[in-house]
Structure formats: C-alpha cells, structure tokens
PDB file of C-alpha atoms in Angstrom:
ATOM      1  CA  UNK A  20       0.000   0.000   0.000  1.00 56.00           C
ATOM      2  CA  UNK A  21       1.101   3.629  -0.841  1.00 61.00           C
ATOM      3  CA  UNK A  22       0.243   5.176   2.021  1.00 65.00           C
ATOM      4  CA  UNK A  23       1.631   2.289   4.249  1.00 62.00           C
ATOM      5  CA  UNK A  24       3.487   4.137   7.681  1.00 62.00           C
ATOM      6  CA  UNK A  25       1.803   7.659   7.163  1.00 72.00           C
ATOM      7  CA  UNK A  26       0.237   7.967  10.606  1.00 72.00           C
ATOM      8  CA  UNK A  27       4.134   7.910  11.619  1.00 73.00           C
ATOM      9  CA  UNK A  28       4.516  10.966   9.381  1.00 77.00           C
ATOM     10  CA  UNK A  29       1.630  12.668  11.785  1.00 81.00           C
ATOM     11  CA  UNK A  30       4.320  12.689  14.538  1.00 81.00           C
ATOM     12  CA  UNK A  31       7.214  13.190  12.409  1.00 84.00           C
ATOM     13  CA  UNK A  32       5.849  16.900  11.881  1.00 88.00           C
ATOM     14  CA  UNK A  33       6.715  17.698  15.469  1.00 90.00           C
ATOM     15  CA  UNK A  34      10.521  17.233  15.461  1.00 92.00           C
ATOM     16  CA  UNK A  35      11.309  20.552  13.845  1.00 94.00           C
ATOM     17  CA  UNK A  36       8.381  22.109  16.432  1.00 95.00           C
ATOM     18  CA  UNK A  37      10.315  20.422  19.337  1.00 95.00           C
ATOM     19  CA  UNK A  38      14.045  21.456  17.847  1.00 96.00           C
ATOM     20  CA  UNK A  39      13.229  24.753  17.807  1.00 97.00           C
ATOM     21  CA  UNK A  40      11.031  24.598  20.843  1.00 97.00           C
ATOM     22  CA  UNK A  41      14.250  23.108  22.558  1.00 97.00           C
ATOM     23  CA  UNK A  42      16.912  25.544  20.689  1.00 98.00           C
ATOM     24  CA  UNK A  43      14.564  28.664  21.895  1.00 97.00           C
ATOM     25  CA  UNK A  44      13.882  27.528  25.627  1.00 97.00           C
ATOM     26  CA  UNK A  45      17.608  26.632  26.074  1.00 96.00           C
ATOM     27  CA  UNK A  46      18.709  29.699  24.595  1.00 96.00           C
ATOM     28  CA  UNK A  47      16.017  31.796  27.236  1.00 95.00           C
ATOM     29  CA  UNK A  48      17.589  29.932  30.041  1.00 93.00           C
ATOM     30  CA  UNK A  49      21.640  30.764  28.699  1.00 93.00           C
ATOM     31  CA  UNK A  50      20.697  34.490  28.234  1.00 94.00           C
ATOM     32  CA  UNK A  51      18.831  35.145  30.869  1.00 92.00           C
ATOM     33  CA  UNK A  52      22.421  34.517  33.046  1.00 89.00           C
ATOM     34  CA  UNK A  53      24.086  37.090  31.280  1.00 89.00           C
ATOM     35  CA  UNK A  54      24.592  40.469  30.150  1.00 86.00           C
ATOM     36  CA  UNK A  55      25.257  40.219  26.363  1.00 86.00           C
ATOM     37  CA  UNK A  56      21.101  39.127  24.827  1.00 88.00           C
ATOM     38  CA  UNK A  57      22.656  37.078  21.609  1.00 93.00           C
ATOM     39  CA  UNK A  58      24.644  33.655  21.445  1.00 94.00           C
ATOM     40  CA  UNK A  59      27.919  33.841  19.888  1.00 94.00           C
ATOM     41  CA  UNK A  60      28.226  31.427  16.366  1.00 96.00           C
ATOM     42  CA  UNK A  61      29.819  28.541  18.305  1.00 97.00           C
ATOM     43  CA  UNK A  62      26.910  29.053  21.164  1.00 96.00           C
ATOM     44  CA  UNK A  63      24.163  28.592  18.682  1.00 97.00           C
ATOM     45  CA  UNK A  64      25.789  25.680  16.359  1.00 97.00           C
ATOM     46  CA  UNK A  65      26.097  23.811  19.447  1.00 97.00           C
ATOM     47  CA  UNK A  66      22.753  24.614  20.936  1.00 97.00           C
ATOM     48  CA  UNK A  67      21.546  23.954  17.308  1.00 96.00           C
ATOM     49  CA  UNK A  68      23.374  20.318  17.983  1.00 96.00           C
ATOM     50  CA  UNK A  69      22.117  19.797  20.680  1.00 96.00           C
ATOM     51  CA  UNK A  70      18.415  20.797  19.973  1.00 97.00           C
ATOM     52  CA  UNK A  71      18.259  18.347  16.766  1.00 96.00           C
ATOM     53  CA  UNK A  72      19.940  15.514  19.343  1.00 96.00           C
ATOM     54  CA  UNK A  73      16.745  15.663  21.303  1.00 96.00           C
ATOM     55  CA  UNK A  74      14.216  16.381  18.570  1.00 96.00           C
ATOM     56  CA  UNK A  75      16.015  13.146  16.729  1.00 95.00           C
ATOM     57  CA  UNK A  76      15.739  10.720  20.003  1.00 96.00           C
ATOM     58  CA  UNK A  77      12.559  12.133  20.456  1.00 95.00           C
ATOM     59  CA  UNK A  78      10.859  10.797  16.839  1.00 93.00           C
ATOM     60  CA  UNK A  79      13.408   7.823  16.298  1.00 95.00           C
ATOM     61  CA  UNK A  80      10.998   5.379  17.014  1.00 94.00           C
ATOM     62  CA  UNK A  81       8.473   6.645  15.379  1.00 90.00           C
ATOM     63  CA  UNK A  82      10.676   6.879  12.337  1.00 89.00           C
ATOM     64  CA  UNK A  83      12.292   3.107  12.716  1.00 91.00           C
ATOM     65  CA  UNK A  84       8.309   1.948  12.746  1.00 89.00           C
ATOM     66  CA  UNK A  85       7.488   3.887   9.528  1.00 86.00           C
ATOM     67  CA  UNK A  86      10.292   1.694   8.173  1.00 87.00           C
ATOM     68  CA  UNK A  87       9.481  -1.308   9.059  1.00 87.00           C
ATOM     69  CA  UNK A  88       5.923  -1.241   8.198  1.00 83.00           C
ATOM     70  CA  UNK A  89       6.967  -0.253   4.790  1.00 80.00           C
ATOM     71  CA  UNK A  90       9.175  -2.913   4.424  1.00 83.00           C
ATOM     72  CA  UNK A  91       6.738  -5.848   5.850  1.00 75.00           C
ATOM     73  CA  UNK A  92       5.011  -8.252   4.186  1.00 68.00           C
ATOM     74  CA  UNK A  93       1.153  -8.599   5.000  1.00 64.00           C
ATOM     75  CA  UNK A  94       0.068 -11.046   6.962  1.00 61.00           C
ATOM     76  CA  UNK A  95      -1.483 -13.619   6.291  1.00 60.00           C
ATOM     77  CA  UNK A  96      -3.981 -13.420   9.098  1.00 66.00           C
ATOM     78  CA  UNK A  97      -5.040  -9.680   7.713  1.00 66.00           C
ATOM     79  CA  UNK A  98      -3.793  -8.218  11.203  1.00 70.00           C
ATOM     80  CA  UNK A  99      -3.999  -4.533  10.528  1.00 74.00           C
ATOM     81  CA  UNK A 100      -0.320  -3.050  10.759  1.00 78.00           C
ATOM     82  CA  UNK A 101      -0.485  -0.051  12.623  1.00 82.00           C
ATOM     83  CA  UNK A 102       2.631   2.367  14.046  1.00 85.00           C
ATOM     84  CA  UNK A 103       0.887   1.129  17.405  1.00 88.00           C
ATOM     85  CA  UNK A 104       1.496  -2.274  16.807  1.00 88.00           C
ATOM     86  CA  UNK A 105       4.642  -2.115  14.843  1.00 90.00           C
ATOM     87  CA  UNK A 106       5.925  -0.586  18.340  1.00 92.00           C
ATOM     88  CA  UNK A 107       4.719  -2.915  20.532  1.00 93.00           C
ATOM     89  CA  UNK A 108       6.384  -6.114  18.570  1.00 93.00           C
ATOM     90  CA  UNK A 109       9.897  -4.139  17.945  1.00 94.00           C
ATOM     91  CA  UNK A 110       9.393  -3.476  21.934  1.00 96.00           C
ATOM     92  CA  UNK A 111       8.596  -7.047  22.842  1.00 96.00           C
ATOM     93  CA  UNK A 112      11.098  -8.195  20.746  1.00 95.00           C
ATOM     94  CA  UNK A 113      14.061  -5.919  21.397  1.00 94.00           C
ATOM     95  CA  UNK A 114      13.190  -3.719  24.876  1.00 95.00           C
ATOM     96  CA  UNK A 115      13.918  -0.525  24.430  1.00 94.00           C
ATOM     97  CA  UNK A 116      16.692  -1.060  21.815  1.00 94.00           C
ATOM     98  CA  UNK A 117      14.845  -2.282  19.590  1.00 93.00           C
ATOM     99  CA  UNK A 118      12.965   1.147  19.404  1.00 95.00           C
ATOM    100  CA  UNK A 119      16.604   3.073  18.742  1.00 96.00           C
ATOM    101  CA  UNK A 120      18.150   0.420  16.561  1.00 94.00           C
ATOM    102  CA  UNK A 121      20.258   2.313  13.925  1.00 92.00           C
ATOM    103  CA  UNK A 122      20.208   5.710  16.149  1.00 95.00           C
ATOM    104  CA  UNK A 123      23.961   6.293  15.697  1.00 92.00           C
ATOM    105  CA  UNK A 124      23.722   7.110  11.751  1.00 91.00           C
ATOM    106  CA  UNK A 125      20.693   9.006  11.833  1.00 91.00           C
ATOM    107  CA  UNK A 126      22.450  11.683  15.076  1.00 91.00           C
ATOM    108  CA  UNK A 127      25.789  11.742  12.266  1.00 89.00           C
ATOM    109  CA  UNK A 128      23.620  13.013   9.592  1.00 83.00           C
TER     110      UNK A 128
END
C-alpha cells in the first residue's frame, strides 16, 4: 500500500516544532544569566546540535516503525499493521533497543 506508515509521518511533523522549541527555551535559560542578549556562532551551532539531538531521540521510534511497516510483508492473518502495533512487537522483541536500533547514523547526519 502507498500510504503504508503515514500515521508515523503525523508525529514526524513535530521534530522541527520540538528542535526549535528546545533551541529557543535553552537559549532563554543561557541568556537570561548574562549580560550580552545574543549567542555567539559557536553558542548557537552547538545549541543547534544539541536541539536536533533531542528532537532526533525524540521521533526515532516513530521513524524506525514507519520503516518497518513499509518494508513488511502482509500477513497472512489480515492483522492490521499499525505504528501502534509495529511498536509494541519491535518493543517485545528488542526492549527498548529495539525502538533506537540504527540511532547512531541518523544523530551523524
């Protein structure tokens, strides 16, 4: 099906909401401890860095679903393959690993 993983794409339209949400928060806090009101370059690449760290755990598993249900097979019992489910077996299967399984290349992008 075409349209196979879209309700992951639902919550994949808050990571750049909650990377700037983070960036701009984080930033509040830094300059509210000091005189100067802007971040140097370095400041704000870093805070940038950091931001898209969180944003990225955040919506990984969300993301690692979306893949997997696009590359399944259906089932032969007609089992309707939701992000829910998709989830819960990567979960039962793997703990909490399973849900950030290939992490380490998407944070070096």
């Amino acid at each position: 099906n075409m349209y196979k993983g879209i309700q992951a794409y639902y919550v994949l339209c808050f990571k750049p909401a909650l990377q700037y949400t983070v960036f701009e928060q984080v930033k509040a806090t830094i300059l509210k401890s000091r005189k100067e009101k802007t971040l140097s370059a370095a400041e704000a690449f870093l805070l940038g860095m950091v931001a898209r760290t969180v944003a990225t755990v955040a919506v990984f598993p969300f993301v690692r679903a979306k893949v997997v249900m696009q590359s399944r097979k259906k089932s032969s019992d007609n089992e309707e393959v939701t992000i829910r489910t998709v989830l819960r077996d990567m979960y039962k299967a793997d703990g909490i690993s399973g849900l950030y399984q290939g992490l380490g290349p998407e944070l070096t992008r």
